[in-house]
Amino acid sequence: MSFSGDVKRELARLAPACKDCKRALLYGMFLMNRISRSNLTLMHTEHKPVADCYVNLLAELTGSIVTMFISDYTGPKKKRNYTVGVEHKEDIREICRYFGIDPDRPERRLDRNCLKRECCIHSFLRGVFMACGSVTNPEKEYHLELAVGEEALAGEIAALAEECSIQFRKTNRKGSSVLYLKESEPIEDMLTLMGAVNCSLELMNVKIYKDVRNKVNRVTNCETANIGKTVNAAATQVEQIRLIERTVGLDDLPDDLRELAELRLENPEMSLRELCMELSEPISRSGVNHRLKRLAAIAGEIQSKKKQDVSC
Ligand SMILES: [Zn+2]
């Protein structure tokens, strides 16, 4: 089951908050039908709970004889498709009359008459989402959309959502208006507002998990980079000390340098801090660093002397 499917299943099973909420919910679903009113088909959906909810509300509120067909897609995904419809044209006219819609007027517009209370507006938006909405799995990306169709209607729905502090963005896909949300927070708000509280919590959890994982990755990358630097620096120091050992010998070095040089040769994996602690007279990190620089300088002198010898 997709995340969209989870959300729709959760929404379809909610009990209406007030008597008018049922009507508002059905209105949201009916208004979003992208199928012509002269047609007897009212909705195609992949989600059975949505189809069931629609059939029950239509029968209960408008008294229409509603039918549901189940068909299987022949495509590679082989999803089930549920088609909700009526058998007689008169039923469509009856449903339109119930909502005060002129069945002969093709343009769909929002009628705020049945959206007086806040709970009813939320129910209406739930119906809209169930009919034409989708939300991407938050593990992939944050994206919720309503494929409304007509631009004027999309504007009216965006304005209604804005009254509930949800700011949809608008785009046009193949000549059809789509409202969408891109960030996790407004998607969480929209899911909660519609009543999909469990899915909203799930999205929140995914977001927290993703944020923590990103943080861990950043820290790990940073630590790996630091370890890499330490290892490279230690390898260079060992090389320099070996050069001194092979040429002038470590015994001729001043005591403080000789001790550190031997310690480094024996412990190439140690960090500067660890080296500090291992010295017979512990010194600061910058003290160790200073001694290592002196060793590097001696190695550097030997190197340049060697080059001179070769060129002579
Ligand atoms: Zn209500």
PDB file of C-alpha atoms and ligand atoms in Angstrom:
ATOM      1  CA  MET A   1       0.000   0.000   0.000  1.00  0.00           C
ATOM      2  CA  SER A   2       1.243   3.469  -0.949  1.00  0.00           C
ATOM      3  CA  PHE A   3       1.404   6.357   1.523  1.00  0.00           C
ATOM      4  CA  SER A   4      -1.385   8.008  -0.485  1.00  0.00           C
ATOM      5  CA  GLY A   5      -3.445   4.836  -0.042  1.00  0.00           C
ATOM      6  CA  ASP A   6      -2.781   4.843   3.723  1.00  0.00           C
ATOM      7  CA  VAL A   7      -3.916   8.454   3.992  1.00  0.00           C
ATOM      8  CA  LYS A   8      -7.079   7.837   1.950  1.00  0.00           C
ATOM      9  CA  ARG A   9      -7.936   4.737   3.931  1.00  0.00           C
ATOM     10  CA  GLU A  10      -7.546   6.651   7.179  1.00  0.00           C
ATOM     11  CA  LEU A  11      -9.695   9.531   5.854  1.00  0.00           C
ATOM     12  CA  ALA A  12     -12.420   7.282   4.458  1.00  0.00           C
ATOM     13  CA  ARG A  13     -12.975   5.669   7.858  1.00  0.00           C
ATOM     14  CA  LEU A  14     -13.354   8.866   9.882  1.00  0.00           C
ATOM     15  CA  ALA A  15     -16.695   9.621  11.457  1.00  0.00           C
ATOM     16  CA  PRO A  16     -18.128  13.040  10.504  1.00  0.00           C
ATOM     17  CA  ALA A  17     -17.800  15.691  13.229  1.00  0.00           C
ATOM     18  CA  CYS A  18     -21.270  17.170  12.718  1.00  0.00           C
ATOM     19  CA  LYS A  19     -24.413  16.495  10.689  1.00  0.00           C
ATOM     20  CA  ASP A  20     -23.387  18.934   7.956  1.00  0.00           C
ATOM     21  CA  CYS A  21     -19.891  17.443   7.726  1.00  0.00           C
ATOM     22  CA  LYS A  22     -21.278  14.463   5.791  1.00  0.00           C
ATOM     23  CA  ARG A  23     -22.770  16.755   3.201  1.00  0.00           C
ATOM     24  CA  ALA A  24     -19.558  18.797   2.997  1.00  0.00           C
ATOM     25  CA  LEU A  25     -17.482  15.648   2.571  1.00  0.00           C
ATOM     26  CA  LEU A  26     -19.748  14.352  -0.195  1.00  0.00           C
ATOM     27  CA  TYR A  27     -19.742  17.790  -1.809  1.00  0.00           C
ATOM     28  CA  GLY A  28     -15.939  17.786  -1.895  1.00  0.00           C
ATOM     29  CA  MET A  29     -15.904  14.392  -3.566  1.00  0.00           C
ATOM     30  CA  PHE A  30     -18.689  15.186  -6.020  1.00  0.00           C
ATOM     31  CA  LEU A  31     -17.308  18.591  -7.032  1.00  0.00           C
ATOM     32  CA  MET A  32     -13.927  17.085  -7.873  1.00  0.00           C
ATOM     33  CA  ASN A  33     -15.242  14.450 -10.244  1.00  0.00           C
ATOM     34  CA  ARG A  34     -13.372  14.902 -13.417  1.00  0.00           C
ATOM     35  CA  ILE A  35     -16.032  13.037 -15.332  1.00  0.00           C
ATOM     36  CA  SER A  36     -18.676  14.871 -17.309  1.00  0.00           C
ATOM     37  CA  ARG A  37     -22.032  15.192 -15.561  1.00  0.00           C
ATOM     38  CA  SER A  38     -23.946  13.869 -18.578  1.00  0.00           C
ATOM     39  CA  ASN A  39     -22.003  10.645 -18.103  1.00  0.00           C
ATOM     40  CA  LEU A  40     -23.287   8.128 -15.591  1.00  0.00           C
ATOM     41  CA  THR A  41     -19.822   7.533 -14.164  1.00  0.00           C
ATOM     42  CA  LEU A  42     -18.969   9.559 -11.056  1.00  0.00           C
ATOM     43  CA  MET A  43     -15.521   8.396  -9.975  1.00  0.00           C
ATOM     44  CA  HIS A  44     -12.588   6.131 -10.787  1.00  0.00           C
ATOM     45  CA  THR A  45     -10.355   5.267  -7.870  1.00  0.00           C
ATOM     46  CA  GLU A  46      -7.742   2.690  -6.910  1.00  0.00           C
ATOM     47  CA  HIS A  47      -8.800   2.873  -3.291  1.00  0.00           C
ATOM     48  CA  LYS A  48     -11.706   0.711  -2.194  1.00  0.00           C
ATOM     49  CA  PRO A  49     -12.360   2.562   1.098  1.00  0.00           C
ATOM     50  CA  VAL A  50     -12.776   5.778  -0.927  1.00  0.00           C
ATOM     51  CA  ALA A  51     -15.217   4.100  -3.336  1.00  0.00           C
ATOM     52  CA  ASP A  52     -17.158   2.560  -0.414  1.00  0.00           C
ATOM     53  CA  CYS A  53     -17.337   5.875   1.422  1.00  0.00           C
ATOM     54  CA  TYR A  54     -18.573   7.638  -1.733  1.00  0.00           C
ATOM     55  CA  VAL A  55     -21.218   5.002  -2.523  1.00  0.00           C
ATOM     56  CA  ASN A  56     -22.547   5.020   1.039  1.00  0.00           C
ATOM     57  CA  LEU A  57     -22.754   8.814   1.303  1.00  0.00           C
ATOM     58  CA  LEU A  58     -24.420   9.186  -2.105  1.00  0.00           C
ATOM     59  CA  ALA A  59     -27.035   6.577  -1.249  1.00  0.00           C
ATOM     60  CA  GLU A  60     -27.629   7.912   2.262  1.00  0.00           C
ATOM     61  CA  LEU A  61     -27.818  11.621   1.483  1.00  0.00           C
ATOM     62  CA  THR A  62     -29.257  11.803  -2.030  1.00  0.00           C
ATOM     63  CA  GLY A  63     -31.208   8.536  -2.166  1.00  0.00           C
ATOM     64  CA  SER A  64     -29.653   7.713  -5.558  1.00  0.00           C
ATOM     65  CA  ILE A  65     -29.183   4.158  -6.716  1.00  0.00           C
ATOM     66  CA  VAL A  66     -25.409   3.942  -6.891  1.00  0.00           C
ATOM     67  CA  THR A  67     -23.347   1.206  -8.493  1.00  0.00           C
ATOM     68  CA  MET A  68     -19.711   0.197  -8.141  1.00  0.00           C
ATOM     69  CA  PHE A  69     -17.727  -1.757 -10.726  1.00  0.00           C
ATOM     70  CA  ILE A  70     -14.416  -3.377  -9.998  1.00  0.00           C
ATOM     71  CA  SER A  71     -11.980  -3.794 -12.849  1.00  0.00           C
ATOM     72  CA  ASP A  72      -8.341  -4.840 -13.021  1.00  0.00           C
ATOM     73  CA  TYR A  73      -5.755  -2.763 -14.825  1.00  0.00           C
ATOM     74  CA  THR A  74      -3.945  -4.716 -17.457  1.00  0.00           C
ATOM     75  CA  GLY A  75      -0.789  -2.634 -16.932  1.00  0.00           C
ATOM     76  CA  PRO A  76       2.378  -3.941 -15.258  1.00  0.00           C
ATOM     77  CA  LYS A  77       1.257  -2.792 -11.780  1.00  0.00           C
ATOM     78  CA  LYS A  78      -2.049  -4.686 -12.043  1.00  0.00           C
ATOM     79  CA  LYS A  79      -3.873  -2.380  -9.682  1.00  0.00           C
ATOM     80  CA  ARG A  80      -7.570  -2.724  -9.014  1.00  0.00           C
ATOM     81  CA  ASN A  81      -9.764   0.103 -10.207  1.00  0.00           C
ATOM     82  CA  TYR A  82     -13.108   0.967  -8.654  1.00  0.00           C
ATOM     83  CA  THR A  83     -15.701   2.827 -10.700  1.00  0.00           C
ATOM     84  CA  VAL A  84     -18.618   4.488  -8.941  1.00  0.00           C
ATOM     85  CA  GLY A  85     -21.639   5.488 -10.990  1.00  0.00           C
ATOM     86  CA  VAL A  86     -25.427   5.672 -11.278  1.00  0.00           C
ATOM     87  CA  GLU A  87     -27.736   3.884 -13.675  1.00  0.00           C
ATOM     88  CA  HIS A  88     -30.016   6.750 -14.698  1.00  0.00           C
ATOM     89  CA  LYS A  89     -29.379  10.303 -15.861  1.00  0.00           C
ATOM     90  CA  GLU A  90     -32.125  11.453 -13.514  1.00  0.00           C
ATOM     91  CA  ASP A  91     -29.940  10.347 -10.563  1.00  0.00           C
ATOM     92  CA  ILE A  92     -27.167  12.720 -11.657  1.00  0.00           C
ATOM     93  CA  ARG A  93     -29.691  15.571 -11.863  1.00  0.00           C
ATOM     94  CA  GLU A  94     -30.983  14.586  -8.442  1.00  0.00           C
ATOM     95  CA  ILE A  95     -27.493  14.739  -6.905  1.00  0.00           C
ATOM     96  CA  CYS A  96     -26.850  18.123  -8.556  1.00  0.00           C
ATOM     97  CA  ARG A  97     -30.132  19.441  -7.174  1.00  0.00           C
ATOM     98  CA  TYR A  98     -29.183  18.180  -3.712  1.00  0.00           C
ATOM     99  CA  PHE A  99     -26.089  20.407  -3.842  1.00  0.00           C
ATOM    100  CA  GLY A 100     -27.882  23.273  -5.578  1.00  0.00           C
ATOM    101  CA  ILE A 101     -25.800  22.786  -8.723  1.00  0.00           C
ATOM    102  CA  ASP A 102     -27.353  23.511 -12.114  1.00  0.00           C
ATOM    103  CA  PRO A 103     -26.912  20.170 -13.921  1.00  0.00           C
ATOM    104  CA  ASP A 104     -26.930  21.937 -17.298  1.00  0.00           C
ATOM    105  CA  ARG A 105     -24.157  24.371 -16.399  1.00  0.00           C
ATOM    106  CA  PRO A 106     -20.848  22.754 -17.202  1.00  0.00           C
ATOM    107  CA  GLU A 107     -18.573  25.019 -15.159  1.00  0.00           C
ATOM    108  CA  ARG A 108     -17.725  23.759 -11.677  1.00  0.00           C
ATOM    109  CA  ARG A 109     -17.573  26.462  -9.010  1.00  0.00           C
ATOM    110  CA  LEU A 110     -17.356  26.341  -5.255  1.00  0.00           C
ATOM    111  CA  ASP A 111     -20.571  27.031  -3.355  1.00  0.00           C
ATOM    112  CA  ARG A 112     -19.756  28.096   0.194  1.00  0.00           C
ATOM    113  CA  ASN A 113     -23.314  27.591   1.425  1.00  0.00           C
ATOM    114  CA  CYS A 114     -22.668  24.166   2.915  1.00  0.00           C
ATOM    115  CA  LEU A 115     -19.290  25.225   4.304  1.00  0.00           C
ATOM    116  CA  LYS A 116     -20.320  27.416   7.203  1.00  0.00           C
ATOM    117  CA  ARG A 117     -18.507  25.726  10.056  1.00  0.00           C
ATOM    118  CA  GLU A 118     -14.806  25.065  10.364  1.00  0.00           C
ATOM    119  CA  CYS A 119     -15.344  21.312  10.822  1.00  0.00           C
ATOM    120  CA  CYS A 120     -17.363  21.274   7.594  1.00  0.00           C
ATOM    121  CA  ILE A 121     -14.597  23.081   5.657  1.00  0.00           C
ATOM    122  CA  HIS A 122     -12.151  20.437   6.918  1.00  0.00           C
ATOM    123  CA  SER A 123     -14.561  17.682   5.834  1.00  0.00           C
ATOM    124  CA  PHE A 124     -14.920  19.296   2.423  1.00  0.00           C
ATOM    125  CA  LEU A 125     -11.136  19.411   1.958  1.00  0.00           C
ATOM    126  CA  ARG A 126     -11.000  15.773   3.036  1.00  0.00           C
ATOM    127  CA  GLY A 127     -13.521  14.938   0.286  1.00  0.00           C
ATOM    128  CA  VAL A 128     -11.502  16.937  -2.241  1.00  0.00           C
ATOM    129  CA  PHE A 129      -8.332  15.069  -1.319  1.00  0.00           C
ATOM    130  CA  MET A 130     -10.050  11.682  -1.430  1.00  0.00           C
ATOM    131  CA  ALA A 131     -11.359  12.453  -4.915  1.00  0.00           C
ATOM    132  CA  CYS A 132      -8.395  14.132  -6.605  1.00  0.00           C
ATOM    133  CA  GLY A 133      -5.489  14.245  -4.155  1.00  0.00           C
ATOM    134  CA  SER A 134      -2.288  12.309  -3.716  1.00  0.00           C
ATOM    135  CA  VAL A 135       0.711  12.455  -1.420  1.00  0.00           C
ATOM    136  CA  THR A 136       4.169  11.019  -2.094  1.00  0.00           C
ATOM    137  CA  ASN A 137       5.839   8.654   0.343  1.00  0.00           C
ATOM    138  CA  PRO A 138       7.747  11.072   2.653  1.00  0.00           C
ATOM    139  CA  GLU A 139      10.802   8.810   2.553  1.00  0.00           C
ATOM    140  CA  LYS A 140      11.162   9.780  -1.122  1.00  0.00           C
ATOM    141  CA  GLU A 141      10.055  13.413  -1.096  1.00  0.00           C
ATOM    142  CA  TYR A 142       7.590  15.831   0.455  1.00  0.00           C
ATOM    143  CA  HIS A 143       4.817  16.390  -2.050  1.00  0.00           C
ATOM    144  CA  LEU A 144       1.044  16.613  -1.691  1.00  0.00           C
ATOM    145  CA  GLU A 145      -1.217  17.656  -4.531  1.00  0.00           C
ATOM    146  CA  LEU A 146      -4.796  18.206  -5.550  1.00  0.00           C
ATOM    147  CA  ALA A 147      -5.409  17.737  -9.290  1.00  0.00           C
ATOM    148  CA  VAL A 148      -8.370  20.108  -9.502  1.00  0.00           C
ATOM    149  CA  GLY A 149      -8.614  20.799 -13.235  1.00  0.00           C
ATOM    150  CA  GLU A 150     -10.370  24.136 -13.794  1.00  0.00           C
ATOM    151  CA  GLU A 151      -8.260  27.133 -12.859  1.00  0.00           C
ATOM    152  CA  ALA A 152     -11.119  29.109 -11.309  1.00  0.00           C
ATOM    153  CA  LEU A 153     -12.115  26.215  -9.063  1.00  0.00           C
ATOM    154  CA  ALA A 154      -8.463  25.614  -8.106  1.00  0.00           C
ATOM    155  CA  GLY A 155      -8.239  29.286  -7.062  1.00  0.00           C
ATOM    156  CA  GLU A 156     -11.367  28.948  -4.925  1.00  0.00           C
ATOM    157  CA  ILE A 157     -10.078  25.817  -3.200  1.00  0.00           C
ATOM    158  CA  ALA A 158      -6.660  27.418  -2.619  1.00  0.00           C
ATOM    159  CA  ALA A 159      -8.411  30.428  -1.037  1.00  0.00           C
ATOM    160  CA  LEU A 160     -10.484  28.134   1.190  1.00  0.00           C
ATOM    161  CA  ALA A 161      -7.363  26.246   2.303  1.00  0.00           C
ATOM    162  CA  GLU A 162      -5.587  29.543   2.964  1.00  0.00           C
ATOM    163  CA  GLU A 163      -8.341  30.426   5.440  1.00  0.00           C
ATOM    164  CA  CYS A 164      -7.185  27.310   7.320  1.00  0.00           C
ATOM    165  CA  SER A 165      -3.544  28.538   7.097  1.00  0.00           C
ATOM    166  CA  ILE A 166      -2.578  26.050   4.383  1.00  0.00           C
ATOM    167  CA  GLN A 167      -0.867  27.845   1.511  1.00  0.00           C
ATOM    168  CA  PHE A 168      -1.060  25.808  -1.661  1.00  0.00           C
ATOM    169  CA  ARG A 169       1.070  26.632  -4.645  1.00  0.00           C
ATOM    170  CA  LYS A 170      -0.498  26.458  -8.081  1.00  0.00           C
ATOM    171  CA  THR A 171       0.827  24.926 -11.256  1.00  0.00           C
ATOM    172  CA  ASN A 172      -0.512  23.864 -14.601  1.00  0.00           C
ATOM    173  CA  ARG A 173      -0.101  20.333 -15.856  1.00  0.00           C
ATOM    174  CA  LYS A 174      -1.221  19.641 -19.419  1.00  0.00           C
ATOM    175  CA  GLY A 175      -3.734  22.482 -19.283  1.00  0.00           C
ATOM    176  CA  SER A 176      -5.102  21.346 -15.933  1.00  0.00           C
ATOM    177  CA  SER A 177      -4.692  23.240 -12.644  1.00  0.00           C
ATOM    178  CA  VAL A 178      -2.861  21.440  -9.845  1.00  0.00           C
ATOM    179  CA  LEU A 179      -2.509  22.710  -6.267  1.00  0.00           C
ATOM    180  CA  TYR A 180       0.484  21.404  -4.362  1.00  0.00           C
ATOM    181  CA  LEU A 181       2.509  21.555  -1.137  1.00  0.00           C
ATOM    182  CA  LYS A 182       6.257  20.903  -1.058  1.00  0.00           C
ATOM    183  CA  GLU A 183       7.520  21.154   2.524  1.00  0.00           C
ATOM    184  CA  SER A 184       6.948  18.640   5.283  1.00  0.00           C
ATOM    185  CA  GLU A 185       5.293  21.128   7.659  1.00  0.00           C
ATOM    186  CA  PRO A 186       2.354  22.267   5.501  1.00  0.00           C
ATOM    187  CA  ILE A 187       1.815  18.651   4.406  1.00  0.00           C
ATOM    188  CA  GLU A 188       1.677  17.608   8.074  1.00  0.00           C
ATOM    189  CA  ASP A 189      -0.779  20.454   8.724  1.00  0.00           C
ATOM    190  CA  MET A 190      -2.959  19.485   5.768  1.00  0.00           C
ATOM    191  CA  LEU A 191      -3.036  15.800   6.806  1.00  0.00           C
ATOM    192  CA  THR A 192      -3.921  16.751  10.381  1.00  0.00           C
ATOM    193  CA  LEU A 193      -6.582  19.212   9.248  1.00  0.00           C
ATOM    194  CA  MET A 194      -8.243  16.571   7.054  1.00  0.00           C
ATOM    195  CA  GLY A 195      -8.137  14.119   9.962  1.00  0.00           C
ATOM    196  CA  ALA A 196      -5.321  11.777   8.850  1.00  0.00           C
ATOM    197  CA  VAL A 197      -3.626  12.125  12.235  1.00  0.00           C
ATOM    198  CA  ASN A 198      -1.818   8.774  12.137  1.00  0.00           C
ATOM    199  CA  CYS A 199      -0.338   9.461   8.702  1.00  0.00           C
ATOM    200  CA  SER A 200       0.641  12.961   9.812  1.00  0.00           C
ATOM    201  CA  LEU A 201       2.499  11.438  12.784  1.00  0.00           C
ATOM    202  CA  GLU A 202       4.149   8.938  10.474  1.00  0.00           C
ATOM    203  CA  LEU A 203       5.344  11.771   8.238  1.00  0.00           C
ATOM    204  CA  MET A 204       6.680  13.600  11.296  1.00  0.00           C
ATOM    205  CA  ASN A 205       8.589  10.487  12.368  1.00  0.00           C
ATOM    206  CA  VAL A 206      10.069  10.014   8.905  1.00  0.00           C
ATOM    207  CA  LYS A 207      11.186  13.641   8.957  1.00  0.00           C
ATOM    208  CA  ILE A 208      12.828  13.303  12.374  1.00  0.00           C
ATOM    209  CA  TYR A 209      14.522  10.086  11.265  1.00  0.00           C
ATOM    210  CA  LYS A 210      15.762  11.734   8.041  1.00  0.00           C
ATOM    211  CA  ASP A 211      17.046  14.819   9.920  1.00  0.00           C
ATOM    212  CA  VAL A 212      18.936  12.683  12.453  1.00  0.00           C
ATOM    213  CA  ARG A 213      20.363  10.479   9.702  1.00  0.00           C
ATOM    214  CA  ASN A 214      21.555  13.557   7.778  1.00  0.00           C
ATOM    215  CA  LYS A 215      23.145  14.964  10.904  1.00  0.00           C
ATOM    216  CA  VAL A 216      24.890  11.635  11.639  1.00  0.00           C
ATOM    217  CA  ASN A 217      26.096  11.486   8.039  1.00  0.00           C
ATOM    218  CA  ARG A 218      27.465  15.011   8.273  1.00  0.00           C
ATOM    219  CA  VAL A 219      29.292  14.250  11.535  1.00  0.00           C
ATOM    220  CA  THR A 220      30.615  10.937  10.197  1.00  0.00           C
ATOM    221  CA  ASN A 221      31.855  12.577   7.003  1.00  0.00           C
ATOM    222  CA  CYS A 222      33.539  15.252   9.068  1.00  0.00           C
ATOM    223  CA  GLU A 223      35.150  12.681  11.391  1.00  0.00           C
ATOM    224  CA  THR A 224      36.265  10.560   8.464  1.00  0.00           C
ATOM    225  CA  ALA A 225      37.837  13.637   6.898  1.00  0.00           C
ATOM    226  CA  ASN A 226      39.624  14.434  10.175  1.00  0.00           C
ATOM    227  CA  ILE A 227      40.812  10.837  10.565  1.00  0.00           C
ATOM    228  CA  GLY A 228      42.061  10.984   6.982  1.00  0.00           C
ATOM    229  CA  LYS A 229      44.011  14.160   7.759  1.00  0.00           C
ATOM    230  CA  THR A 230      45.516  12.638  10.929  1.00  0.00           C
ATOM    231  CA  VAL A 231      46.555   9.474   9.097  1.00  0.00           C
ATOM    232  CA  ASN A 232      48.134  11.440   6.239  1.00  0.00           C
ATOM    233  CA  ALA A 233      50.015  13.729   8.610  1.00  0.00           C
ATOM    234  CA  ALA A 234      51.257  10.761  10.677  1.00  0.00           C
ATOM    235  CA  ALA A 235      52.441   8.962   7.510  1.00  0.00           C
ATOM    236  CA  THR A 236      54.463  12.041   6.503  1.00  0.00           C
ATOM    237  CA  GLN A 237      55.972  12.339   9.988  1.00  0.00           C
ATOM    238  CA  VAL A 238      56.989   8.635   9.982  1.00  0.00           C
ATOM    239  CA  GLU A 239      58.617   9.109   6.568  1.00  0.00           C
ATOM    240  CA  GLN A 240      60.583  12.145   7.804  1.00  0.00           C
ATOM    241  CA  ILE A 241      61.723  10.357  10.976  1.00  0.00           C
ATOM    242  CA  ARG A 242      62.813   7.290   8.985  1.00  0.00           C
ATOM    243  CA  LEU A 243      64.860   9.560   6.735  1.00  0.00           C
ATOM    244  CA  ILE A 244      66.589  11.056   9.784  1.00  0.00           C
ATOM    245  CA  GLU A 245      67.133   7.550  11.213  1.00  0.00           C
ATOM    246  CA  ARG A 246      68.694   6.292   7.942  1.00  0.00           C
ATOM    247  CA  THR A 247      70.980   9.300   7.498  1.00  0.00           C
ATOM    248  CA  VAL A 248      72.126  11.016  10.697  1.00  0.00           C
ATOM    249  CA  GLY A 249      70.526   8.555  13.159  1.00  0.00           C
ATOM    250  CA  LEU A 250      68.073   9.324  15.963  1.00  0.00           C
ATOM    251  CA  ASP A 251      70.730   9.228  18.692  1.00  0.00           C
ATOM    252  CA  ASP A 252      72.170  12.567  17.579  1.00  0.00           C
ATOM    253  CA  LEU A 253      68.848  14.324  18.046  1.00  0.00           C
ATOM    254  CA  PRO A 254      68.191  16.395  21.183  1.00  0.00           C
ATOM    255  CA  ASP A 255      66.476  14.253  23.854  1.00  0.00           C
ATOM    256  CA  ASP A 256      63.030  15.831  23.504  1.00  0.00           C
ATOM    257  CA  LEU A 257      63.024  15.265  19.726  1.00  0.00           C
ATOM    258  CA  ARG A 258      64.448  11.732  19.943  1.00  0.00           C
ATOM    259  CA  GLU A 259      61.757  10.629  22.419  1.00  0.00           C
ATOM    260  CA  LEU A 260      58.964  11.964  20.235  1.00  0.00           C
ATOM    261  CA  ALA A 261      60.529  10.509  17.058  1.00  0.00           C
ATOM    262  CA  GLU A 262      60.726   7.047  18.623  1.00  0.00           C
ATOM    263  CA  LEU A 263      57.226   7.324  20.008  1.00  0.00           C
ATOM    264  CA  ARG A 264      55.884   8.301  16.580  1.00  0.00           C
ATOM    265  CA  LEU A 265      57.670   5.444  14.822  1.00  0.00           C
ATOM    266  CA  GLU A 266      56.216   2.952  17.289  1.00  0.00           C
ATOM    267  CA  ASN A 267      52.712   4.488  17.198  1.00  0.00           C
ATOM    268  CA  PRO A 268      51.915   5.836  13.747  1.00  0.00           C
ATOM    269  CA  GLU A 269      48.145   5.684  14.494  1.00  0.00           C
ATOM    270  CA  MET A 270      48.284   8.004  17.520  1.00  0.00           C
ATOM    271  CA  SER A 271      46.719  11.445  17.389  1.00  0.00           C
ATOM    272  CA  LEU A 272      48.683  14.473  18.617  1.00  0.00           C
ATOM    273  CA  ARG A 273      46.691  14.454  21.831  1.00  0.00           C
ATOM    274  CA  GLU A 274      47.608  10.815  22.461  1.00  0.00           C
ATOM    275  CA  LEU A 275      51.260  11.536  21.743  1.00  0.00           C
ATOM    276  CA  CYS A 276      51.179  14.349  24.348  1.00  0.00           C
ATOM    277  CA  MET A 277      50.013  11.908  27.000  1.00  0.00           C
ATOM    278  CA  GLU A 278      52.642   9.288  26.187  1.00  0.00           C
ATOM    279  CA  LEU A 279      55.669  11.537  26.550  1.00  0.00           C
ATOM    280  CA  SER A 280      57.760  11.121  29.755  1.00  0.00           C
ATOM    281  CA  GLU A 281      56.992  14.778  30.511  1.00  0.00           C
ATOM    282  CA  PRO A 282      53.549  15.470  29.043  1.00  0.00           C
ATOM    283  CA  ILE A 283      53.381  18.705  27.071  1.00  0.00           C
ATOM    284  CA  SER A 284      50.632  20.530  25.215  1.00  0.00           C
ATOM    285  CA  ARG A 285      49.399  19.585  21.781  1.00  0.00           C
ATOM    286  CA  SER A 286      50.976  22.645  20.264  1.00  0.00           C
ATOM    287  CA  GLY A 287      54.225  21.663  22.021  1.00  0.00           C
ATOM    288  CA  VAL A 288      54.143  18.266  20.295  1.00  0.00           C
ATOM    289  CA  ASN A 289      53.257  19.968  17.055  1.00  0.00           C
ATOM    290  CA  HIS A 290      56.236  22.294  17.446  1.00  0.00           C
ATOM    291  CA  ARG A 291      58.622  19.355  18.015  1.00  0.00           C
ATOM    292  CA  LEU A 292      57.198  17.556  14.978  1.00  0.00           C
ATOM    293  CA  LYS A 293      57.879  20.704  12.936  1.00  0.00           C
ATOM    294  CA  ARG A 294      61.477  20.732  14.138  1.00  0.00           C
ATOM    295  CA  LEU A 295      61.805  17.091  13.067  1.00  0.00           C
ATOM    296  CA  ALA A 296      60.268  18.004   9.701  1.00  0.00           C
ATOM    297  CA  ALA A 297      62.758  20.845   9.338  1.00  0.00           C
ATOM    298  CA  ILE A 298      65.694  18.490  10.016  1.00  0.00           C
ATOM    299  CA  ALA A 299      64.309  16.015   7.469  1.00  0.00           C
ATOM    300  CA  GLY A 300      63.838  18.894   5.045  1.00  0.00           C
ATOM    301  CA  GLU A 301      67.503  19.907   5.433  1.00  0.00           C
ATOM    302  CA  ILE A 302      68.652  16.323   4.825  1.00  0.00           C
ATOM    303  CA  GLN A 303      66.470  16.145   1.748  1.00  0.00           C
ATOM    304  CA  SER A 304      67.770  19.366   0.209  1.00  0.00           C
ATOM    305  CA  LYS A 305      71.359  18.325   1.007  1.00  0.00           C
ATOM    306  CA  LYS A 306      70.723  15.012  -0.771  1.00  0.00           C
ATOM    307  CA  LYS A 307      69.398  16.865  -3.823  1.00  0.00           C
ATOM    308  CA  GLN A 308      72.485  19.090  -3.874  1.00  0.00           C
ATOM    309  CA  ASP A 309      74.703  15.981  -3.678  1.00  0.00           C
ATOM    310  CA  VAL A 310      72.872  14.408  -6.604  1.00  0.00           C
ATOM    311  CA  SER A 311      73.148  17.541  -8.743  1.00  0.00           C
ATOM    312  CA  CYS A 312      76.904  17.955  -7.992  1.00  0.00           C
TER     313      CYS A 312
HETATM  314 ZN    ZN B   1     -19.252  20.048  10.375  1.00  0.00          ZN
END
